[in-house]
PDB file of C-alpha atoms in Angstrom:
ATOM      1  CA  MET U   1      12.676   4.075  11.184  1.00 66.00           C
ATOM      2  CA  LYS U   2      10.067   4.829  13.849  1.00 78.00           C
ATOM      3  CA  LYS U   3       8.617   7.531  11.576  1.00 82.00           C
ATOM      4  CA  VAL U   4       8.307   5.039   8.730  1.00 87.00           C
ATOM      5  CA  LYS U   5       6.676   2.330  10.854  1.00 89.00           C
ATOM      6  CA  GLY U   6       4.321   4.852  12.449  1.00 90.00           C
ATOM      7  CA  ALA U   7       3.321   6.212   9.045  1.00 91.00           C
ATOM      8  CA  GLN U   8       2.772   2.686   7.716  1.00 92.00           C
ATOM      9  CA  ILE U   9       0.649   1.709  10.726  1.00 93.00           C
ATOM     10  CA  ALA U  10      -1.408   4.900  10.352  1.00 93.00           C
ATOM     11  CA  LEU U  11      -1.928   4.091   6.663  1.00 93.00           C
ATOM     12  CA  VAL U  12      -3.133   0.547   7.410  1.00 94.00           C
ATOM     13  CA  ILE U  13      -5.543   1.740  10.105  1.00 94.00           C
ATOM     14  CA  SER U  14      -6.833   4.545   7.888  1.00 93.00           C
ATOM     15  CA  MET U  15      -7.447   2.054   5.079  1.00 93.00           C
ATOM     16  CA  TYR U  16      -9.471  -0.333   7.255  1.00 94.00           C
ATOM     17  CA  LEU U  17     -11.674   2.326   8.913  1.00 93.00           C
ATOM     18  CA  PRO U  18     -13.656   3.292   5.775  1.00 92.00           C
ATOM     19  CA  GLN U  19     -14.095  -0.395   4.969  1.00 91.00           C
ATOM     20  CA  ILE U  20     -15.775  -0.922   8.338  1.00 91.00           C
ATOM     21  CA  PHE U  21     -18.355   1.785   7.592  1.00 90.00           C
ATOM     22  CA  ILE U  22     -18.909   0.535   4.041  1.00 89.00           C
ATOM     23  CA  GLU U  23     -19.444  -3.031   5.283  1.00 89.00           C
ATOM     24  CA  LEU U  24     -21.817  -1.789   8.014  1.00 89.00           C
ATOM     25  CA  ASP U  25     -23.719   0.131   5.351  1.00 86.00           C
ATOM     26  CA  THR U  26     -23.891  -2.995   3.200  1.00 84.00           C
ATOM     27  CA  ILE U  27     -25.249  -5.031   6.118  1.00 87.00           C
ATOM     28  CA  LEU U  28     -27.699  -2.355   7.338  1.00 87.00           C
ATOM     29  CA  ILE U  29     -29.194  -1.865   3.881  1.00 83.00           C
ATOM     30  CA  ARG U  30     -30.878  -5.260   4.300  1.00 83.00           C
ATOM     31  CA  PHE U  31     -32.419  -4.444   7.685  1.00 86.00           C
ATOM     32  CA  THR U  32     -33.408  -0.796   7.551  1.00 82.00           C
ATOM     33  CA  THR U  33     -35.031   1.651   5.204  1.00 83.00           C
ATOM     34  CA  ASN U  34     -33.656   4.641   7.099  1.00 84.00           C
ATOM     35  CA  GLU U  35     -31.900   6.381   4.223  1.00 85.00           C
ATOM     36  CA  THR U  36     -30.395   9.035   6.493  1.00 88.00           C
ATOM     37  CA  LEU U  37     -28.539   6.398   8.517  1.00 87.00           C
ATOM     38  CA  LEU U  38     -27.309   4.629   5.390  1.00 85.00           C
ATOM     39  CA  LEU U  39     -26.214   7.890   3.791  1.00 88.00           C
ATOM     40  CA  SER U  40     -24.432   9.025   6.968  1.00 90.00           C
ATOM     41  CA  PHE U  41     -22.411   5.781   7.074  1.00 88.00           C
ATOM     42  CA  LEU U  42     -21.511   6.261   3.416  1.00 87.00           C
ATOM     43  CA  ILE U  43     -20.455   9.891   3.987  1.00 92.00           C
ATOM     44  CA  VAL U  44     -18.307   8.883   6.971  1.00 93.00           C
ATOM     45  CA  ALA U  45     -16.682   6.182   4.808  1.00 91.00           C
ATOM     46  CA  LEU U  46     -15.957   8.703   2.037  1.00 91.00           C
ATOM     47  CA  ILE U  47     -14.437  11.164   4.521  1.00 95.00           C
ATOM     48  CA  LEU U  48     -12.275   8.392   5.987  1.00 94.00           C
ATOM     49  CA  MET U  49     -11.186   7.404   2.462  1.00 93.00           C
ATOM     50  CA  GLY U  50     -10.032  10.996   2.012  1.00 94.00           C
ATOM     51  CA  VAL U  51      -8.152  10.786   5.312  1.00 95.00           C
ATOM     52  CA  SER U  52      -6.427   7.580   4.184  1.00 94.00           C
ATOM     53  CA  PHE U  53      -5.473   9.330   0.962  1.00 94.00           C
ATOM     54  CA  LEU U  54      -3.952  12.208   2.975  1.00 96.00           C
ATOM     55  CA  ILE U  55      -2.052   9.759   5.176  1.00 96.00           C
ATOM     56  CA  GLY U  56      -0.785   8.109   1.999  1.00 95.00           C
ATOM     57  CA  LEU U  57       0.466  11.505   0.823  1.00 96.00           C
ATOM     58  CA  ILE U  58       2.197  11.995   4.190  1.00 95.00           C
ATOM     59  CA  ASN U  59       3.838   8.568   3.705  1.00 95.00           C
ATOM     60  CA  THR U  60       5.037   9.762   0.300  1.00 95.00           C
ATOM     61  CA  VAL U  61       6.538  12.938   1.768  1.00 95.00           C
ATOM     62  CA  ILE U  62       8.329  10.925   4.480  1.00 94.00           C
ATOM     63  CA  ALA U  63       9.633   8.544   1.811  1.00 94.00           C
ATOM     64  CA  ILE U  64      10.948  11.435  -0.295  1.00 94.00           C
ATOM     65  CA  ILE U  65      12.706  12.882   2.745  1.00 94.00           C
ATOM     66  CA  ASN U  66      14.225   9.455   3.474  1.00 92.00           C
ATOM     67  CA  ILE U  67      15.854   9.410   0.022  1.00 92.00           C
ATOM     68  CA  PHE U  68      18.274  12.028   1.317  1.00 92.00           C
ATOM     69  CA  SER U  69      18.890  10.513   4.743  1.00 89.00           C
ATOM     70  CA  ASP U  70      20.503   7.321   5.944  1.00 87.00           C
ATOM     71  CA  THR U  71      17.614   5.214   7.211  1.00 87.00           C
ATOM     72  CA  PRO U  72      17.365   1.503   7.983  1.00 90.00           C
ATOM     73  CA  SER U  73      15.646  -0.774   5.504  1.00 90.00           C
ATOM     74  CA  PRO U  74      11.831  -0.494   5.546  1.00 93.00           C
ATOM     75  CA  THR U  75      11.417  -3.650   3.464  1.00 92.00           C
ATOM     76  CA  ARG U  76      10.485  -5.884   6.398  1.00 93.00           C
ATOM     77  CA  SER U  77       7.788  -3.540   7.726  1.00 93.00           C
ATOM     78  CA  THR U  78       6.473  -3.002   4.196  1.00 93.00           C
ATOM     79  CA  MET U  79       6.289  -6.759   3.653  1.00 93.00           C
ATOM     80  CA  ILE U  80       4.364  -7.202   6.921  1.00 94.00           C
ATOM     81  CA  MET U  81       2.051  -4.337   5.954  1.00 94.00           C
ATOM     82  CA  LYS U  82       1.329  -6.044   2.624  1.00 94.00           C
ATOM     83  CA  PHE U  83       0.275  -9.253   4.390  1.00 94.00           C
ATOM     84  CA  VAL U  84      -1.919  -7.326   6.838  1.00 95.00           C
ATOM     85  CA  LEU U  85      -3.651  -5.598   3.907  1.00 94.00           C
ATOM     86  CA  ILE U  86      -4.633  -8.789   2.042  1.00 94.00           C
ATOM     87  CA  PRO U  87      -8.155  -8.836   3.609  1.00 94.00           C
ATOM     88  CA  TRP U  88      -8.506  -5.123   2.815  1.00 94.00           C
ATOM     89  CA  TYR U  89      -7.919  -5.788  -0.891  1.00 93.00           C
ATOM     90  CA  PHE U  90     -10.609  -8.504  -0.878  1.00 93.00           C
ATOM     91  CA  LEU U  91     -13.097  -6.185   0.856  1.00 92.00           C
ATOM     92  CA  ASN U  92     -12.163  -3.333  -1.464  1.00 92.00           C
ATOM     93  CA  PHE U  93     -12.697  -5.519  -4.555  1.00 93.00           C
ATOM     94  CA  PHE U  94     -16.030  -6.738  -3.180  1.00 92.00           C
ATOM     95  CA  ASP U  95     -17.206  -3.179  -2.469  1.00 89.00           C
ATOM     96  CA  TRP U  96     -16.314  -1.860  -5.917  1.00 90.00           C
ATOM     97  CA  LEU U  97     -17.953  -4.933  -7.484  1.00 90.00           C
ATOM     98  CA  LEU U  98     -21.047  -4.217  -5.410  1.00 87.00           C
ATOM     99  CA  MET U  99     -21.121  -0.627  -6.695  1.00 85.00           C
ATOM    100  CA  VAL U 100     -20.924  -1.901 -10.259  1.00 87.00           C
ATOM    101  CA  GLY U 101     -23.768  -4.316  -9.469  1.00 85.00           C
ATOM    102  CA  ILE U 102     -25.881  -1.488  -8.104  1.00 81.00           C
ATOM    103  CA  CYS U 103     -25.471   0.285 -11.444  1.00 80.00           C
ATOM    104  CA  ALA U 104     -26.704  -2.743 -13.394  1.00 78.00           C
ATOM    105  CA  ASN U 105     -29.925  -0.825 -13.888  1.00 79.00           C
ATOM    106  CA  PRO U 106     -30.320   0.192 -17.574  1.00 82.00           C
ATOM    107  CA  TRP U 107     -30.631   3.859 -16.554  1.00 82.00           C
ATOM    108  CA  LEU U 108     -27.354   3.742 -14.605  1.00 81.00           C
ATOM    109  CA  MET U 109     -25.351   1.588 -17.031  1.00 84.00           C
ATOM    110  CA  LEU U 110     -23.369   4.596 -18.239  1.00 85.00           C
ATOM    111  CA  ALA U 111     -21.883   4.938 -14.744  1.00 87.00           C
ATOM    112  CA  VAL U 112     -20.322   1.444 -14.788  1.00 89.00           C
ATOM    113  CA  PRO U 113     -17.135   2.408 -16.711  1.00 91.00           C
ATOM    114  CA  LEU U 114     -16.704   5.427 -14.443  1.00 91.00           C
ATOM    115  CA  ILE U 115     -17.060   3.301 -11.306  1.00 90.00           C
ATOM    116  CA  ILE U 116     -14.610   0.724 -12.644  1.00 92.00           C
ATOM    117  CA  CYS U 117     -12.062   3.449 -13.445  1.00 94.00           C
ATOM    118  CA  MET U 118     -12.554   5.035 -10.016  1.00 92.00           C
ATOM    119  CA  GLY U 119     -12.089   1.666  -8.290  1.00 92.00           C
ATOM    120  CA  ILE U 120      -8.935   0.823 -10.196  1.00 94.00           C
ATOM    121  CA  GLY U 121      -7.556   4.337  -9.737  1.00 94.00           C
ATOM    122  CA  TYR U 122      -8.220   4.435  -5.981  1.00 93.00           C
ATOM    123  CA  THR U 123      -6.865   0.934  -5.378  1.00 93.00           C
ATOM    124  CA  PHE U 124      -3.768   1.521  -7.525  1.00 95.00           C
ATOM    125  CA  THR U 125      -3.062   4.788  -5.701  1.00 95.00           C
ATOM    126  CA  ILE U 126      -3.284   2.967  -2.370  1.00 94.00           C
ATOM    127  CA  LEU U 127      -1.004   0.263  -3.796  1.00 95.00           C
ATOM    128  CA  LEU U 128       1.585   2.928  -4.621  1.00 95.00           C
ATOM    129  CA  PHE U 129       1.233   4.520  -1.173  1.00 95.00           C
ATOM    130  CA  THR U 130       2.073   1.165   0.432  1.00 94.00           C
ATOM    131  CA  ASN U 131       5.237   0.886  -1.691  1.00 95.00           C
ATOM    132  CA  VAL U 132       6.746   4.368  -1.460  1.00 96.00           C
ATOM    133  CA  HIS U 133       9.108   3.516   1.404  1.00 94.00           C
ATOM    134  CA  ASN U 134      10.614   0.606  -0.515  1.00 95.00           C
ATOM    135  CA  PHE U 135      11.039   2.808  -3.579  1.00 95.00           C
ATOM    136  CA  SER U 136      12.754   5.557  -1.594  1.00 95.00           C
ATOM    137  CA  TYR U 137      15.074   3.065   0.106  1.00 94.00           C
ATOM    138  CA  VAL U 138      16.157   1.552  -3.218  1.00 94.00           C
ATOM    139  CA  ILE U 139      16.704   5.037  -4.677  1.00 94.00           C
ATOM    140  CA  ASN U 140      18.762   5.941  -1.589  1.00 93.00           C
ATOM    141  CA  LEU U 141      20.935   2.826  -2.002  1.00 91.00           C
ATOM    142  CA  ILE U 142      21.473   3.537  -5.703  1.00 91.00           C
ATOM    143  CA  LYS U 143      22.235   7.207  -4.996  1.00 92.00           C
ATOM    144  CA  ASN U 144      24.817   6.258  -2.352  1.00 89.00           C
ATOM    145  CA  LYS U 145      26.284   3.604  -4.693  1.00 87.00           C
ATOM    146  CA  LYS U 146      25.588   0.784  -2.222  1.00 86.00           C
ATOM    147  CA  ILE U 147      23.814  -1.291  -4.873  1.00 87.00           C
ATOM    148  CA  LYS U 148      23.775  -1.552  -8.626  1.00 85.00           C
ATOM    149  CA  LEU U 149      20.680  -1.941 -10.714  1.00 86.00           C
ATOM    150  CA  THR U 150      20.518  -5.637 -11.421  1.00 88.00           C
ATOM    151  CA  SER U 151      17.611  -7.853 -12.316  1.00 89.00           C
ATOM    152  CA  ASN U 152      17.482  -8.931  -8.653  1.00 89.00           C
ATOM    153  CA  ILE U 153      16.494  -5.371  -7.749  1.00 91.00           C
ATOM    154  CA  VAL U 154      14.577  -4.283 -10.876  1.00 94.00           C
ATOM    155  CA  ILE U 155      12.178  -7.255 -11.020  1.00 95.00           C
ATOM    156  CA  PRO U 156      10.900  -6.878  -7.423  1.00 95.00           C
ATOM    157  CA  VAL U 157      10.504  -3.121  -7.915  1.00 95.00           C
ATOM    158  CA  VAL U 158       8.497  -3.684 -11.129  1.00 96.00           C
ATOM    159  CA  LEU U 159       6.339  -6.275  -9.329  1.00 95.00           C
ATOM    160  CA  HIS U 160       5.436  -3.553  -6.802  1.00 95.00           C
ATOM    161  CA  PHE U 161       3.309  -1.949  -9.554  1.00 95.00           C
ATOM    162  CA  VAL U 162       1.109  -5.026 -10.170  1.00 94.00           C
ATOM    163  CA  PHE U 163      -1.839  -5.988  -7.971  1.00 90.00           C
ATOM    164  CA  VAL U 164      -1.234  -9.216  -5.995  1.00 91.00           C
ATOM    165  CA  LEU U 165       2.318  -9.517  -7.346  1.00 94.00           C
ATOM    166  CA  ASP U 166       3.338  -6.549  -5.200  1.00 94.00           C
ATOM    167  CA  ILE U 167       3.384  -8.926  -2.228  1.00 94.00           C
ATOM    168  CA  LEU U 168       5.812 -11.198  -4.059  1.00 95.00           C
ATOM    169  CA  GLY U 169       7.834  -8.133  -5.053  1.00 95.00           C
ATOM    170  CA  SER U 170       8.119  -6.979  -1.437  1.00 95.00           C
ATOM    171  CA  ILE U 171       9.273 -10.451  -0.326  1.00 95.00           C
ATOM    172  CA  LEU U 172      11.876 -10.677  -3.107  1.00 95.00           C
ATOM    173  CA  LEU U 173      13.111  -7.137  -2.449  1.00 95.00           C
ATOM    174  CA  HIS U 174      13.394  -7.831   1.292  1.00 94.00           C
ATOM    175  CA  LYS U 175      15.445 -10.980   0.664  1.00 94.00           C
ATOM    176  CA  GLU U 176      17.720  -9.192  -1.820  1.00 93.00           C
ATOM    177  CA  ILE U 177      18.271  -6.201   0.482  1.00 92.00           C
ATOM    178  CA  GLN U 178      19.085  -8.616   3.323  1.00 91.00           C
ATOM    179  CA  LYS U 179      21.739 -10.299   1.146  1.00 91.00           C
ATOM    180  CA  ILE U 180      23.245  -6.945   0.158  1.00 87.00           C
ATOM    181  CA  GLU U 181      23.318  -5.702   3.760  1.00 85.00           C
ATOM    182  CA  GLU U 182      24.958  -8.928   4.962  1.00 86.00           C
ATOM    183  CA  LYS U 183      27.579  -8.638   2.228  1.00 82.00           C
ATOM    184  CA  ASN U 184      28.221  -4.975   3.089  1.00 75.00           C
ATOM    185  CA  THR U 185      28.517  -5.845   6.797  1.00 74.00           C
ATOM    186  CA  LYS U 186      31.084  -8.578   6.009  1.00 70.00           C
ATOM    187  CA  ASN U 187      33.038  -6.155   3.804  1.00 66.00           C
ATOM    188  CA  ASP U 188      33.049  -3.562   6.598  1.00 57.00           C
ATOM    189  CA  VAL U 189      34.393  -6.168   9.046  1.00 49.00           C
ATOM    190  CA  ILE U 190      37.117  -7.184   6.579  1.00 47.00           C
ATOM    191  CA  ASP U 191      38.077  -3.513   6.040  1.00 44.00           C
ATOM    192  CA  ILE U 192      38.353  -2.956   9.801  1.00 44.00           C
ATOM    193  CA  ASP U 193      40.500  -6.085  10.241  1.00 43.00           C
ATOM    194  CA  LEU U 194      42.877  -5.032   7.465  1.00 44.00           C
ATOM    195  CA  GLN U 195      43.432  -1.650   9.040  1.00 48.00           C
TER     196      GLN U 195
END
């Protein structure tokens, strides 16, 4: 579980770092005409976005490995991570909206659909990276026949694929996994008493 929490913390930090440089760039553009400084902040932000993408891939690899091992539930830490990332999603939306606004020039209008697709693609990929541990845990439980696919499991997992509703999905999944684990713990105690 320490690997999962460490990977999730690294992902959150790596997601906020590029935002800091992008926001600094947005603020400095009003006060300076030094294009080298502005460009360097933007390049650092792009490099850090690549690093966050790599950390997301590392999270995915850890999640895939956890499918085949008996690990504790990551649903609580994932739920906390989702709440910590709410400001990031607002900043991310604002930044992509700002990039679309910059391209409101008639000569750059052709770039608007590309920027919108890039923004949605990047944000959706990050959304999936934040959910991989929950997905792997549910797959592990199904593989080990500890749970059955019911609507109480399927609906929260499907909500993990929708912006904003992924937070609700992580809360519902956490509550459902807690119920299942409590039931399994009671069954284990009953089995021990009968023996």
